Amino acid sequence: IADVDFTEPGRHNACSFIINEPQCVFRQIFESTLRQRRITVENTIELISIESIKRCVAANIGVSYLPRFAVAKELECGELIELPFGEQSQTITAMCAHHAGKAVSPAMHTFIQCVEESFVAG
């Protein structure tokens, strides 16, 4: 990890990038930024769950790019470390939507309430 640098343009990092599927917004942001900076990694490992990604990174198998809320506990206890990536923190807007003309099921209503309580700034 000491030799990994995602800020220096044109650099090759001899590490694995561990992330979920190609449609993952975090993966798209990370890979797009690396292309802009002409930075490469050794290989990409795709896993299904964020928890398995965190375990692999903690075991020094590679690096990942995940939302802070997903790794806050591990960062706080020192299980994971944050590597420099850019001058500013990036933010991603999450949206929760449903069809206005359709009935909202009790389960969907509960889900919307949970999202609002967890993510809406108050």
C-alpha positions as semicolon CSV with decimal commas, in nm:
position;residue;x (nm);y (nm);z (nm)
1;I;0,000;0,000;0,000
2;A;0,292;0,234;0,065
3;D;0,373;0,250;-0,308
4;V;0,015;0,312;-0,422
5;D;-0,055;0,664;-0,553
6;F;-0,377;0,765;-0,727
7;T;-0,289;1,134;-0,753
8;E;0,022;1,128;-0,974
9;P;-0,073;1,127;-1,347
10;G;0,069;0,854;-1,568
11;R;0,148;0,617;-1,283
12;H;0,103;0,238;-1,273
13;N;0,002;0,094;-0,935
14;A;0,093;-0,271;-0,882
15;C;-0,222;-0,348;-0,685
16;S;-0,566;-0,498;-0,743
17;F;-0,875;-0,278;-0,757
18;I;-1,152;-0,461;-0,569
19;I;-1,506;-0,347;-0,647
20;N;-1,849;-0,471;-0,748
21;E;-2,009;-0,486;-1,094
22;P;-1,928;-0,244;-1,381
23;Q;-2,261;-0,059;-1,332
24;C;-2,158;0,044;-0,979
25;V;-2,145;0,424;-0,963
26;F;-1,841;0,421;-0,733
27;R;-1,652;0,202;-0,978
28;Q;-1,748;0,426;-1,270
29;I;-1,625;0,739;-1,088
30;F;-1,298;0,575;-0,984
31;E;-1,220;0,427;-1,327
32;S;-1,314;0,749;-1,506
33;T;-1,083;0,951;-1,282
34;L;-0,800;0,702;-1,337
35;R;-0,847;0,726;-1,716
36;Q;-0,834;1,107;-1,697
37;R;-0,513;1,086;-1,495
38;R;-0,371;0,801;-1,711
39;I;-0,327;0,589;-1,398
40;T;-0,343;0,210;-1,420
41;V;-0,376;-0,077;-1,173
42;E;-0,254;-0,435;-1,205
43;N;-0,603;-0,590;-1,227
44;T;-0,965;-0,562;-1,116
45;I;-1,138;-0,809;-0,888
46;E;-1,520;-0,806;-0,893
47;L;-1,708;-0,912;-0,581
48;I;-2,079;-0,902;-0,508
49;S;-2,094;-0,749;-0,161
50;I;-1,938;-0,441;-0,004
51;E;-1,867;-0,646;0,309
52;S;-1,656;-0,895;0,112
53;I;-1,476;-0,605;-0,060
54;K;-1,393;-0,452;0,280
55;R;-1,263;-0,788;0,412
56;C;-1,034;-0,831;0,109
57;V;-0,898;-0,478;0,140
58;A;-0,839;-0,529;0,514
59;A;-0,648;-0,849;0,424
60;N;-0,421;-0,644;0,191
61;I;-0,548;-0,814;-0,126
62;G;-0,604;-0,478;-0,295
63;V;-0,765;-0,136;-0,275
64;S;-1,119;-0,014;-0,330
65;Y;-1,321;0,303;-0,375
66;L;-1,630;0,295;-0,154
67;P;-1,865;0,550;0,001
68;R;-1,748;0,679;0,338
69;F;-2,065;0,565;0,517
70;A;-1,987;0,206;0,411
71;V;-1,639;0,212;0,567
72;A;-1,677;0,464;0,852
73;K;-1,652;0,204;1,128
74;E;-1,344;0,039;0,974
75;L;-1,172;0,375;0,921
76;E;-1,243;0,479;1,280
77;C;-1,098;0,163;1,432
78;G;-0,798;0,159;1,195
79;E;-0,894;-0,161;1,016
80;L;-0,890;0,032;0,686
81;I;-0,701;0,346;0,586
82;E;-0,799;0,615;0,340
83;L;-0,557;0,685;0,057
84;P;-0,531;1,030;-0,104
85;F;-0,738;1,048;-0,422
86;G;-0,801;1,413;-0,490
87;E;-0,802;1,758;-0,343
88;Q;-1,176;1,760;-0,273
89;S;-1,408;1,498;-0,131
90;Q;-1,649;1,374;-0,391
91;T;-2,019;1,359;-0,321
92;I;-2,278;1,142;-0,488
93;T;-2,647;1,222;-0,468
94;A;-2,875;0,932;-0,386
95;M;-3,234;0,941;-0,506
96;C;-3,535;0,742;-0,402
97;A;-3,832;0,759;-0,641
98;H;-4,155;0,579;-0,705
99;H;-4,430;0,602;-0,967
100;A;-4,662;0,887;-0,870
101;G;-4,971;0,718;-1,015
102;K;-4,925;0,386;-0,838
103;A;-5,012;0,285;-0,484
104;V;-4,723;0,266;-0,239
105;S;-4,718;-0,069;-0,060
106;P;-4,660;-0,076;0,317
107;A;-4,313;-0,223;0,257
108;M;-4,228;0,053;0,008
109;H;-4,359;0,317;0,250
110;T;-4,137;0,176;0,528
111;F;-3,839;0,171;0,290
112;I;-3,895;0,537;0,193
113;Q;-3,918;0,633;0,562
114;C;-3,591;0,452;0,638
115;V;-3,416;0,625;0,348
116;E;-3,544;0,966;0,459
117;E;-3,439;0,907;0,821
118;S;-3,096;0,778;0,723
119;F;-2,995;1,006;0,439
120;V;-3,191;1,331;0,441
121;A;-2,990;1,606;0,608
122;G;-3,179;1,754;0,895
